[in-house]
CSV table of C-alpha atoms in Angstrom, one decimal:
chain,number,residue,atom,x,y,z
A,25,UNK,CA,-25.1,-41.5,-2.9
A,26,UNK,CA,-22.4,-40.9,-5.2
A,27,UNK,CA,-19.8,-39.0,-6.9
A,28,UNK,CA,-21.0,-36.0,-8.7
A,29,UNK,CA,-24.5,-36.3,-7.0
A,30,UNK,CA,-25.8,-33.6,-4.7
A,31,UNK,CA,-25.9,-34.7,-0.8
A,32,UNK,CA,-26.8,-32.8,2.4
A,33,UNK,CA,-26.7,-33.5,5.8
A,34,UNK,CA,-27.0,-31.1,9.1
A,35,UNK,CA,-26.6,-32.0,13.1
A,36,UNK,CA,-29.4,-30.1,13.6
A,37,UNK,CA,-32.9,-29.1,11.9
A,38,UNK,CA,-32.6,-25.6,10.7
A,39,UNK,CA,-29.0,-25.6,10.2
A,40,UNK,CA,-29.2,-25.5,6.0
A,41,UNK,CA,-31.1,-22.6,4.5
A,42,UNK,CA,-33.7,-23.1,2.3
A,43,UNK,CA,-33.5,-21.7,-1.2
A,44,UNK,CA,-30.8,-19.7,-0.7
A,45,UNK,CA,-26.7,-20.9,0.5
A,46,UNK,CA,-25.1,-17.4,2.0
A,47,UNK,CA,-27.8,-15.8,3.8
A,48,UNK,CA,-27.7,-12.6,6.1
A,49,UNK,CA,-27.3,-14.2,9.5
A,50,UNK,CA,-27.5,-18.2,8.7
A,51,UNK,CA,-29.0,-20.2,11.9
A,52,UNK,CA,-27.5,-20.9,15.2
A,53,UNK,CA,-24.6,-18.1,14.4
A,54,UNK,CA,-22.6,-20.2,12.2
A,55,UNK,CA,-20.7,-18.8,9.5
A,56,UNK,CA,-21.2,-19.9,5.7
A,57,UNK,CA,-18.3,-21.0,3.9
A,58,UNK,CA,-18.2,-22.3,0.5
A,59,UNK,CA,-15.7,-24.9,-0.3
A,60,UNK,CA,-14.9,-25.1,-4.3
A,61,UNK,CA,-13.4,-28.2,-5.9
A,62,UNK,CA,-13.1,-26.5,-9.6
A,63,UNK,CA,-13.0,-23.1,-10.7
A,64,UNK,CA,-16.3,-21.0,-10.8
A,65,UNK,CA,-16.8,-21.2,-14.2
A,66,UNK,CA,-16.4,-25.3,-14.8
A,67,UNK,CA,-19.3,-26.8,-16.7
A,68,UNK,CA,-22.0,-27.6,-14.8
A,69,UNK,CA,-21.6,-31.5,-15.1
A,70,UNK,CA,-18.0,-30.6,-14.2
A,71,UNK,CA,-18.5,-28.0,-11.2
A,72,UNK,CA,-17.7,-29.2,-8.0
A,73,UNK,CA,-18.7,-27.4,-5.3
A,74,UNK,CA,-19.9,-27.4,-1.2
A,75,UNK,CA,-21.3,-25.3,1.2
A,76,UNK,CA,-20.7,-25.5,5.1
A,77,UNK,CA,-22.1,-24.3,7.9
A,78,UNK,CA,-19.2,-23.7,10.5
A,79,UNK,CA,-18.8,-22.3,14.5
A,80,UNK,CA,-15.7,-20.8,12.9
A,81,UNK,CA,-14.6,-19.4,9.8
A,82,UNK,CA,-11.6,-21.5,8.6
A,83,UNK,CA,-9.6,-18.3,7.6
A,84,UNK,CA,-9.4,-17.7,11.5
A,85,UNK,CA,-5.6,-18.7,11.4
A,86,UNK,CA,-2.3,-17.6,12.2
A,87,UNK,CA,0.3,-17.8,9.5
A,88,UNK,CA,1.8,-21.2,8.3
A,89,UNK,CA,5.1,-22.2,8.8
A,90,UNK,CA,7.6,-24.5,7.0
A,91,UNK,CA,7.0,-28.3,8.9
A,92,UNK,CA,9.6,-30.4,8.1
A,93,UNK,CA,9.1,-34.1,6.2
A,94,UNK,CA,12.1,-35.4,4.4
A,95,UNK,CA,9.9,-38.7,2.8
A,96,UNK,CA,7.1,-36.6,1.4
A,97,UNK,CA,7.8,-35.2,-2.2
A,98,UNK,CA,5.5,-33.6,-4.6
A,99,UNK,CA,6.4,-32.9,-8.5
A,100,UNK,CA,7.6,-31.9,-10.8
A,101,UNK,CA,10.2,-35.1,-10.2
A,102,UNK,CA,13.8,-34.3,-10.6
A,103,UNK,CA,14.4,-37.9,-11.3
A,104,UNK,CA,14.8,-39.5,-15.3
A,105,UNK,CA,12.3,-41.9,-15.5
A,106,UNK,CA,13.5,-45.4,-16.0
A,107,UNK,CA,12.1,-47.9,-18.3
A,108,UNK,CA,13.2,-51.2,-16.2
A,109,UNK,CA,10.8,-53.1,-15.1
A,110,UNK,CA,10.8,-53.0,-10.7
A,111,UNK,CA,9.0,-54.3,-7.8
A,112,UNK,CA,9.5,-54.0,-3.8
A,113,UNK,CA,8.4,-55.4,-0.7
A,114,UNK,CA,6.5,-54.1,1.6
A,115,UNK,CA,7.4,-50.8,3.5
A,116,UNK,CA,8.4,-52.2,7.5
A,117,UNK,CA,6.4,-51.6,10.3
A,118,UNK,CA,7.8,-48.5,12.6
A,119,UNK,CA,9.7,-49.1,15.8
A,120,UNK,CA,8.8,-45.6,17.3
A,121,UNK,CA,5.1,-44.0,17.6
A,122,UNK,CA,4.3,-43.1,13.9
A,123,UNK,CA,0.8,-41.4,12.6
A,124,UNK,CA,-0.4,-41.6,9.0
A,125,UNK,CA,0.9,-38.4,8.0
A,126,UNK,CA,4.6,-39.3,9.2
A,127,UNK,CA,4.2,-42.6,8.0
A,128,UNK,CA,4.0,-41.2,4.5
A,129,UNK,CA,6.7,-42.0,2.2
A,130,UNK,CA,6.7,-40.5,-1.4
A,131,UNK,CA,7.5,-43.2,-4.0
A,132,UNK,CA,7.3,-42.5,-7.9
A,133,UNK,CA,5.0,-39.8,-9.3
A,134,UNK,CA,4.9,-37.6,-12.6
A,135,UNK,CA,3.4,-34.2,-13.7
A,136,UNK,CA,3.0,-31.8,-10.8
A,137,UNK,CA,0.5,-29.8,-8.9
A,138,UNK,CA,1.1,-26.3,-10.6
A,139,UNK,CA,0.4,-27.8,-13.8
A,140,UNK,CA,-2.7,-29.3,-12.8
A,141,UNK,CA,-1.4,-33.3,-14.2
A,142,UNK,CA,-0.1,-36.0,-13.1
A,143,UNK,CA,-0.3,-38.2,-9.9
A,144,UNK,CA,2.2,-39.0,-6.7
A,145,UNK,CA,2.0,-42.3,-5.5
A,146,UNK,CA,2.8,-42.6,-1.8
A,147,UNK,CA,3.1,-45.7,0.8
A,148,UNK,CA,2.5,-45.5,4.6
A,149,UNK,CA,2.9,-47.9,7.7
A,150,UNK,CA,1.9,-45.8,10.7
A,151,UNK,CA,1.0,-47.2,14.6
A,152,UNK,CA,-0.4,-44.4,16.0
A,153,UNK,CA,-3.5,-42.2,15.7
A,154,UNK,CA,-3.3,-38.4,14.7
A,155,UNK,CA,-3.4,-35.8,17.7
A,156,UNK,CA,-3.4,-32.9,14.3
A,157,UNK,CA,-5.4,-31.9,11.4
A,158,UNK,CA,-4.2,-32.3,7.3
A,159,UNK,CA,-5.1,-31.3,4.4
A,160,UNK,CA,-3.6,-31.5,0.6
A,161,UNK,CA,-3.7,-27.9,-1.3
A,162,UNK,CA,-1.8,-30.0,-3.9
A,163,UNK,CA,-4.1,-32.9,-5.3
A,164,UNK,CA,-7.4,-34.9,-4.5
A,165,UNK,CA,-5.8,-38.3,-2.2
A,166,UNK,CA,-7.0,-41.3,-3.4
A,167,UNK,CA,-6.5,-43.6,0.2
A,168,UNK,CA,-6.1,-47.4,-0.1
A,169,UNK,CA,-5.5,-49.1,2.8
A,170,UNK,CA,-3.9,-52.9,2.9
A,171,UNK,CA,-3.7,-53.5,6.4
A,172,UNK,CA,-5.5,-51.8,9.2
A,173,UNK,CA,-8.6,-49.8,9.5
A,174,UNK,CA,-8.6,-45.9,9.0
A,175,UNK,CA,-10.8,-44.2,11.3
A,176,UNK,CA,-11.0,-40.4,9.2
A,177,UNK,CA,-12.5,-37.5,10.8
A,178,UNK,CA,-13.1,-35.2,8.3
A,179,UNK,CA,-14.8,-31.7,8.1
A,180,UNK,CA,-18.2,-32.9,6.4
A,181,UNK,CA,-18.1,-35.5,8.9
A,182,UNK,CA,-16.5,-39.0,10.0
A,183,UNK,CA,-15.9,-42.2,7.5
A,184,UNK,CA,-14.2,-45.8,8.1
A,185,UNK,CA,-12.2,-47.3,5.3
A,186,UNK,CA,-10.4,-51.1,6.3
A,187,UNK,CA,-8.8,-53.0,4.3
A,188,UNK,CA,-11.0,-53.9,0.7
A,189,UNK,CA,-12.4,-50.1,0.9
A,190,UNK,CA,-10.6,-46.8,-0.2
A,191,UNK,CA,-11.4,-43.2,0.7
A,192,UNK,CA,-11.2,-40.1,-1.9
A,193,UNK,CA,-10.6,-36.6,0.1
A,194,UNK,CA,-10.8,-34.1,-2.0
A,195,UNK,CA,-8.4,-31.4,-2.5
A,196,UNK,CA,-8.5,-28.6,0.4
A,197,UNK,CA,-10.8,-30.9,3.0
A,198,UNK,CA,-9.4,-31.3,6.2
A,199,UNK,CA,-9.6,-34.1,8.2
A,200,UNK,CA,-7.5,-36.3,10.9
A,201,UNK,CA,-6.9,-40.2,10.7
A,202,UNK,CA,-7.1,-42.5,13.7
A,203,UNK,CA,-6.1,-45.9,14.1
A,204,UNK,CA,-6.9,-49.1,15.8
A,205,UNK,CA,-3.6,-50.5,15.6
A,206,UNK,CA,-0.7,-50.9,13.0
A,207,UNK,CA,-2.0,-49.7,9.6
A,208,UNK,CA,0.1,-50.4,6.1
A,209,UNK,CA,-2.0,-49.0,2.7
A,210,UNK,CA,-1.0,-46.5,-0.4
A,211,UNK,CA,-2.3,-43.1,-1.5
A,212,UNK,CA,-2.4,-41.9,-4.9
A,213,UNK,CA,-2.5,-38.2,-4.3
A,214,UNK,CA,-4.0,-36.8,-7.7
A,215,UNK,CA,-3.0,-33.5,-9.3
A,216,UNK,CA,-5.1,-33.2,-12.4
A,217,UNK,CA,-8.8,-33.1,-12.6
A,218,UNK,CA,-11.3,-34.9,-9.8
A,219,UNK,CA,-11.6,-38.9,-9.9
A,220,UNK,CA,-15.1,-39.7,-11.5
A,221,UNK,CA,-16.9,-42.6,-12.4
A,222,UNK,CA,-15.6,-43.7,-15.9
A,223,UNK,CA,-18.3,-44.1,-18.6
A,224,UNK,CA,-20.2,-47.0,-19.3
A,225,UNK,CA,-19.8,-47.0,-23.0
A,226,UNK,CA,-21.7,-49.9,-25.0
A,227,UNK,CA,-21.9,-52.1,-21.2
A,228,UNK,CA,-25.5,-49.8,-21.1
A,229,UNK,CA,-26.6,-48.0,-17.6
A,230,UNK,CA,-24.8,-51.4,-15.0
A,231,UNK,CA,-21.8,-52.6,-14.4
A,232,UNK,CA,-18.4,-51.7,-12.8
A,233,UNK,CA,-19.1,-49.4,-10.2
A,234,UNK,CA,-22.2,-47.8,-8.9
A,235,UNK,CA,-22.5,-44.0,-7.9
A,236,UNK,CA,-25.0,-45.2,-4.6
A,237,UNK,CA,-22.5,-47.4,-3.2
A,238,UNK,CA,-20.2,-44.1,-2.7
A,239,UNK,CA,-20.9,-43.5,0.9
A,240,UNK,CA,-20.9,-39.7,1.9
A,241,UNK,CA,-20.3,-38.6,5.8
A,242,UNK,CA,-22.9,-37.4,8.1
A,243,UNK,CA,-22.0,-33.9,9.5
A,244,UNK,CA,-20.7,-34.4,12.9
A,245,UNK,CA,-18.9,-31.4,15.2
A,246,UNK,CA,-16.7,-32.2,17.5
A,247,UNK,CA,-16.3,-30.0,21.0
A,248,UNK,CA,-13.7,-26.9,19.8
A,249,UNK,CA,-10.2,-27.3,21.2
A,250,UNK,CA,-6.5,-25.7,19.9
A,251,UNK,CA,-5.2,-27.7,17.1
A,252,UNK,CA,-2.4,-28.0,14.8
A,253,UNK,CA,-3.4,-27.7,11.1
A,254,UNK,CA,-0.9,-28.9,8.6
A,255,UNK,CA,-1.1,-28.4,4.7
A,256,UNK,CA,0.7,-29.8,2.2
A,257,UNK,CA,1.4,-27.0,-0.3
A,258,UNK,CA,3.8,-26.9,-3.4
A,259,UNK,CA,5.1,-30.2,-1.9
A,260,UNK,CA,5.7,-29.1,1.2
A,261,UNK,CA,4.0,-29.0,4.8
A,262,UNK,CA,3.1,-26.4,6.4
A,263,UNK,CA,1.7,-26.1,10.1
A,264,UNK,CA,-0.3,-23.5,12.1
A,265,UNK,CA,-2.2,-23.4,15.2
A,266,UNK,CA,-5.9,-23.0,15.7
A,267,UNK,CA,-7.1,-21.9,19.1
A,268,UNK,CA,-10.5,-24.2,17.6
A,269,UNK,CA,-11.4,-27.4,16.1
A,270,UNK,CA,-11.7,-27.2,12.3
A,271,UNK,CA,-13.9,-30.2,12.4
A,272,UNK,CA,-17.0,-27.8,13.9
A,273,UNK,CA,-19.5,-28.1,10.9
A,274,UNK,CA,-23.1,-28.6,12.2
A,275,UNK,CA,-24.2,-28.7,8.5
A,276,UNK,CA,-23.4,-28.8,4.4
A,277,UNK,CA,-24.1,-29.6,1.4
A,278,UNK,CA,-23.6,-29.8,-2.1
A,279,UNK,CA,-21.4,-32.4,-4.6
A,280,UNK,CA,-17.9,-31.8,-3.5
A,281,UNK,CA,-17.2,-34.4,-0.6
A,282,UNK,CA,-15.5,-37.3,0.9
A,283,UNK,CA,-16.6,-40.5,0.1
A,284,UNK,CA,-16.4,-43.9,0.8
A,285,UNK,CA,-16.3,-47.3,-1.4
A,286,UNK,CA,-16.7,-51.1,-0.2
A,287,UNK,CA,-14.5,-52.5,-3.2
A,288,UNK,CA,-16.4,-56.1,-2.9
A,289,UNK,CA,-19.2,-53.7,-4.4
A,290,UNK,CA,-17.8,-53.5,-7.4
A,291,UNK,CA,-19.6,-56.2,-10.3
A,292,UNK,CA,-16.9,-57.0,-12.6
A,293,UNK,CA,-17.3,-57.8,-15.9
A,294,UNK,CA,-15.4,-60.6,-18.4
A,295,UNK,CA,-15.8,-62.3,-21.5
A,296,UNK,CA,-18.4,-64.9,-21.4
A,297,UNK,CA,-17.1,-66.5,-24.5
A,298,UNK,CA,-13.0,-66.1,-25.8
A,299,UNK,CA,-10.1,-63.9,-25.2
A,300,UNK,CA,-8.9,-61.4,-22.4
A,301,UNK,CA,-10.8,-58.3,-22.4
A,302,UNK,CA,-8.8,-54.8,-21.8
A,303,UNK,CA,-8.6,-54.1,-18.2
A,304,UNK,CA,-9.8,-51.1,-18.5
A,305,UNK,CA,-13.1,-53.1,-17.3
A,306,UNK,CA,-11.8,-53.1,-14.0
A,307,UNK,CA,-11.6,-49.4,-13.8
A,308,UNK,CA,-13.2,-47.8,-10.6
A,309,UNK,CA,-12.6,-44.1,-11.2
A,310,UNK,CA,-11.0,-42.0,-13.8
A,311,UNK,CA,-9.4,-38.7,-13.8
A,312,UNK,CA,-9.7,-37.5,-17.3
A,313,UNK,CA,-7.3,-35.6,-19.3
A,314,UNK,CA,-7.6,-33.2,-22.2
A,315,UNK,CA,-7.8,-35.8,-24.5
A,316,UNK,CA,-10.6,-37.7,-24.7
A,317,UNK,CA,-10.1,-41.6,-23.8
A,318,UNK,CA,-6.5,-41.2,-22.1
A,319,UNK,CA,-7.1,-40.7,-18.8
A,320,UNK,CA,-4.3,-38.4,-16.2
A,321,UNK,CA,-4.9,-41.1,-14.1
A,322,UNK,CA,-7.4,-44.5,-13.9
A,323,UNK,CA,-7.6,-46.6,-10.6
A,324,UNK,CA,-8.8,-50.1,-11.6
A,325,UNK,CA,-8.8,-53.1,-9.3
A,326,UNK,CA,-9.0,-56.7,-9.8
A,327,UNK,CA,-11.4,-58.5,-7.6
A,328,UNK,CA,-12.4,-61.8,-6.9
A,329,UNK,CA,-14.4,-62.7,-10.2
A,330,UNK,CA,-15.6,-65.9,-12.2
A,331,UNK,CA,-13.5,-67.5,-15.2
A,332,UNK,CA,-15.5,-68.6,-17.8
A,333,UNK,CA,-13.5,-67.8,-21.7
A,334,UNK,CA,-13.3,-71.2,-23.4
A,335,UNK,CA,-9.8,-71.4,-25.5
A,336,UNK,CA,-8.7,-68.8,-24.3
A,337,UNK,CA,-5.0,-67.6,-22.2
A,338,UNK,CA,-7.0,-66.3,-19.1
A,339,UNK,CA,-4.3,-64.8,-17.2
A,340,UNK,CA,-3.3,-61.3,-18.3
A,341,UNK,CA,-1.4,-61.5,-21.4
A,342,UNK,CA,1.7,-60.3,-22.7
A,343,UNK,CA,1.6,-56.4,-23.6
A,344,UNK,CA,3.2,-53.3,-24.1
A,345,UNK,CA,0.9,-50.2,-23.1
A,346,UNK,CA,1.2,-46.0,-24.0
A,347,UNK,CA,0.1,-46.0,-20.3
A,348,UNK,CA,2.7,-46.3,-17.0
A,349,UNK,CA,1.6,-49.1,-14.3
A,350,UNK,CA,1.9,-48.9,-10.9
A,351,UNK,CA,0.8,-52.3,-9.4
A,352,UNK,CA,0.0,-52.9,-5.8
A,353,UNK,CA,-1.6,-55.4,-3.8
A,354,UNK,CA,-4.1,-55.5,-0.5
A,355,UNK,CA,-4.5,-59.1,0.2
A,356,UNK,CA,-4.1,-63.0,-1.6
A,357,UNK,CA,-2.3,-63.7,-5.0
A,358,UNK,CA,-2.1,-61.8,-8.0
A,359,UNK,CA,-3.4,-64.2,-11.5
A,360,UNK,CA,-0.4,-63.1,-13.5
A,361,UNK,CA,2.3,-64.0,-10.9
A,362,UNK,CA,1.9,-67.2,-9.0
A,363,UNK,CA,5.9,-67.3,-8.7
A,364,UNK,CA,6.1,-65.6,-5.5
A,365,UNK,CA,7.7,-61.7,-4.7
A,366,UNK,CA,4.5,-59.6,-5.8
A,367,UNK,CA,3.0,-59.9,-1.7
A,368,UNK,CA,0.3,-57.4,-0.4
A,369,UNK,CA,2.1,-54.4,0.5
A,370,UNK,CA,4.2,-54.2,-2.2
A,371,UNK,CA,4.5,-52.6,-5.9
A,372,UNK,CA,5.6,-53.2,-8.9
A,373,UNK,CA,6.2,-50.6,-11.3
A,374,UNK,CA,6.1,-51.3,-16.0
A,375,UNK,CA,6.7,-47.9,-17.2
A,376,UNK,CA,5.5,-47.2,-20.9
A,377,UNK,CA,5.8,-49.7,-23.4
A,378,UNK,CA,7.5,-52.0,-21.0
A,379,UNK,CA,7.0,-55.1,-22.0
A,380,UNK,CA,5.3,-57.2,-19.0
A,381,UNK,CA,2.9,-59.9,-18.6
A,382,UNK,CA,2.6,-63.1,-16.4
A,383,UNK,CA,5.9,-65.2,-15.3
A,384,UNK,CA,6.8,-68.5,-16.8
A,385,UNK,CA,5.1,-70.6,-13.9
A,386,UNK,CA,1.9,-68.4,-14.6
A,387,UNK,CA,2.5,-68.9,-17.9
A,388,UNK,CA,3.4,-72.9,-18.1
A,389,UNK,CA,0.3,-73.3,-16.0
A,390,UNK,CA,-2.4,-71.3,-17.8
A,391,UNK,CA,-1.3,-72.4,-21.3
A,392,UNK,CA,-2.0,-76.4,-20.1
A,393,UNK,CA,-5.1,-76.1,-17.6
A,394,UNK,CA,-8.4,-77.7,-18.0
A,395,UNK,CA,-10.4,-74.4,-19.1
A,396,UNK,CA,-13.7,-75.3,-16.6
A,397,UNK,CA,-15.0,-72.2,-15.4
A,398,UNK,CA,-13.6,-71.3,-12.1
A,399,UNK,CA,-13.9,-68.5,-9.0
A,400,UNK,CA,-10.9,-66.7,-9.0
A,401,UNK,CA,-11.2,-66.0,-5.2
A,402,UNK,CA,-9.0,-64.8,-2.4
A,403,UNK,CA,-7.6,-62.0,-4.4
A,404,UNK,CA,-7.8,-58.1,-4.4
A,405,UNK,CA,-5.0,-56.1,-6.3
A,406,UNK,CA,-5.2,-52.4,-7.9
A,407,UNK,CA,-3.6,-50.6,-10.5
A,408,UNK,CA,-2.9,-47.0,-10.9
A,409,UNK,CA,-2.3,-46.2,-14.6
A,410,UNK,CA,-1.5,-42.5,-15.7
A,411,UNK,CA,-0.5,-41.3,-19.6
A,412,UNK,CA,2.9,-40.0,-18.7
A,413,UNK,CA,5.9,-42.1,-16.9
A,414,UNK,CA,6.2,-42.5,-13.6
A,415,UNK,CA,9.7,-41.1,-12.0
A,416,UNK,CA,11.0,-43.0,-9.0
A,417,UNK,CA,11.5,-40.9,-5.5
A,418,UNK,CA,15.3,-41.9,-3.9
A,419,UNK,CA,13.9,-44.1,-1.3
A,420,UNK,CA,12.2,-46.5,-4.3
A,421,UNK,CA,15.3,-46.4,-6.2
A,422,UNK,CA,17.3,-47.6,-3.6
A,423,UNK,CA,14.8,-50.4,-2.4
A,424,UNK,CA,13.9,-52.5,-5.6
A,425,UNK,CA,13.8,-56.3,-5.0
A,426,UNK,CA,17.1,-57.5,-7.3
A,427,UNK,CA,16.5,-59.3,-10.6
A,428,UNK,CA,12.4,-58.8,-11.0
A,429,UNK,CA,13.7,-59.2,-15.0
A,430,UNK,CA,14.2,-63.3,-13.5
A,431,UNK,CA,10.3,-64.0,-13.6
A,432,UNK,CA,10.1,-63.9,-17.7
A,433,UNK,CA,13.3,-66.1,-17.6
A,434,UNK,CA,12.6,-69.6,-18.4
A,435,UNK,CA,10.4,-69.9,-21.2
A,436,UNK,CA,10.8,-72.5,-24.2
C-alpha cells in the first residue's frame, strides 16, 4: 500500500458502510467523522481525504489552552538567514525523564504554516514514553529516527519506525509515541503541500521508491480513559483534557493516512558508465511547489549502493545549488566526508549557492583510487532540500562545531 492509494481497515466486520461514508446511524453507534488533508475542491489526484469510524466525536473537547515549550518554534523565522556553511554534533541525551514531544528542539526552518510553504526542521533525544496525545495543526511531520525505536499509536492505528525507517503523520492525526529506551532522530515538519512519491521521469514505471512498500496501520481502539491532547497550532502548543481516548477508531478508510517506510527498501539508481548523476535520484518523497520541477521540500537519502562509473570523481562533487541543504545522518560514514565531524546525529547545513562538496581527504582519495566497482556499505544519510533558505533557531546558532570552513582547507 502506498501514498495516494486508497486503504481500509476495520476491528470489526460491519464497522465500514458499504457504498455510502456518512450514513444515518453507522454500525455499532459510532460516529462518522471525515478527516480532510486538502481542501474539498483539490484535484482528484491531489485530494486527500479519510473517513473514521469513532466511539467519540473528536470535537467532544474542552477549550485549549496555551502549553508552554520554549525549544519548539514554528515560522515565519525572525532570524537572517546566513550563507556560512555549518555543522553540529549531536543533540545530548537528557538527564531528567524526557518524552518525544519535550524532547523536541526547533533548529532552522523557512516559510511558515499560514502561508502554506516552507519546512521546520527539528531534532529530538527523549527517554521516556508519552503518557499524552499530539497532533500538528501546522504541517505534515516527516519522523526520522537515528537511534531508538518509535513505538506510534496513532488514531488509524499503531506503526513501528527504528532506526533505517521514517514515519509521515499527516497534518491534524493524532497520535502518542512510546519508547523502548533512549531515542535520538529528526523531524521535518512540512508546511506546504503533502510529501508524495516524486515522478519517475524517463527511469520508466521502477526504481527509487515503491508506493506498496508504504506500510499503512491496522485500525486498533484502545480502552477509553481521560487524556491530555496537545496541538501545535500557529507555532505554539496548546493542551486540553479529554474525559476519552482519542485513539477509539474501530474502523476507516480512505487515502489520507500514516504510513510507514523500511528505507533499505529503496533501489537506488547510478550511472553504470561515467560521471555523478544529480541526487535528485535519491529522492524518497517530494512536496511540490507552484512551480513545476522545484520542489517546497524533497527528502532524499543516500543508502548503501554499488560503485561502478569508470573515470569518473565518484564522491559527490563540487557544487553550488538554487536549493538549501540540510544534511543529517542515521548511522556509518558519509562518501563526501571521510575527515571526521559529520557523526550520525548530527547536521550540517549549505544554504543556497554555498559552495560545498567533499573535504580534501575525500577528495585526495577519490581523485587517486583504483576505480574497481565497489559496495558502498555501512552507510545511511538523508537530505532535506527546500527552494528557499533555511534560517537558524537560537539554539543552532549558538551550537555550530567551530571552523567546519577547515575541511576544504588543504588542497593543492
Amino acid at each position: 500500500m502506498g501514498l495516494g492509494d486508497h486503504h481500509e481497515s476495520e476491528v470489526l466486520p460491519g464497522v465500514l458502510p458499504i457504498g455510502r461514508n456518512s450514513p444515518q446511524r453507522p454500525a455499532h453507534g459510532l460516529y462518522a467523522e471525515q478527516l480532510s488533508g486538502t481542501a474539498f475542491t483539490a484535484p482528484r489526484h491531489q485530494n486527500r481525504r479519510s473517513w473514521l469510524y469513532r466511539r467519540t466525536p473528536s470535537a467532544a473537547h474542552a477549550a485549549f489552552t496555551p502549553l508552554s515549550h520554549p525549544r519548539l518554534l514554528t515560522g515565519p523565522f525572525a532570524s537572517p538567514p546566513a550563507p556560512n556553511r555549518l555543522r553540529w554534533d549531536p543533540l545530548p541525551l537528557p538527564t531528567a525523564p524526557t518524552d518525544w514531544l519535550d524532547g523536541l528542539v526547533t533548529w532552522a526552518g523557512n516559510g511558515d504554516p499560514d502561508s502554506g510553504q516552507g519546512v521546520a526542521l527539528h531534532l529530538y533525544a527523549a527517554n521516556s514514553s508519552m503518557n499524552r496525545a499530539f497532533f500538528d495543526a501546522d504541517g505534515e511531520l516527516l519522523l526520522i529516527p537515528q537511534a531508538g525505536t518509535l513505538n506510534i499509536t496513532t488514531e488509524f492505528g499503531p506503526l513501528t519506525a527504528p532506526p533505517g525507517h521514517i514515519a509521515l503523520i499527516p497534518r491534524g492525526v493524532r497520535f502518542r509515541i512510546a519508547l523502548d529506551g533512549p531515542a535520538t532522530g529528526y523531524v521535518c515538519e512540512n508546511y506546504g503541500a503533502p510529501f508524495t512519491l516524486p515522478e519517475l521521469g524517463p527511469l520508466g514505471s521502477n526504481g527509487l521508491a515503491s508506493a506498496r512498500d508504504f506500510i499503512a496501520p491496522n485500525a486498533a481502539a484502545e480502552p477509553d480513559a481521560p487524556t491530555t491532547l496537545v496541538q501545535k497550532f500557529g507555532g505554539h502548543l496548546w493542551q486540553t483534557r479529554l474525559p476519552h481516548t482519542p485513539f477509539d477508531v474501530l474502523g476507516w478508510h480512505g487515502n489520507l493516512c500514516p504510513h510507514v517506510y523500511d528505507l533499505a527498501r529503496f533501489n537506488a539508481i547510478g550511472t553504470v558508465s561515467f560521471d555523478h548523476p544529480d541526487p535528485s535520484i535519491f529522492t524518497v518523497l517530494t512536496s511540490p511547489s507552484d512551480t513545476p520541477g522545484t520542489a517546497n521540500a524533497d527528502f532524499v537519502i543516500f543508502p548503501p549502493r554499488w560503485m561502478v562509473a569508470e573515470d569518473t570523481f565518484r564522491p559527490p562533487w563540487f557544487h553550488r545549488n538554487v536549493m538549501s541543504e540540510y544534511m543529517g545522518l542515521i548511522h556509518g560514514a558519509y562518501d563526501a566526508k571521510e575527515g571526521g565531524g559529520f557523526v550520525p546525529g548530527g547536521g550540517s547545513l549549505h544554504n543556497r549557492m554555498s559552495a560545498h562538496g567533499p573535504d580534501a581527504i575525500t577528495h585526495a582519495r577519490a581523485s587517486s583510487a583504483d576505480l574497481k566497482p565497489v559496495k558502498l556499505d555501512n552507510t545511511l544519510a538523508f537530505m532535506v532540500e527546500t527552494r528557499m533558505p533555511y534560517r537558524l533557531t537560537d539554539q543552532a546558532a549558538r551550537t555550530p562545531q567551530p571552523d567546519y570552513d577547515a575541511v576544504w582547507s588543504g588542497f593543492r
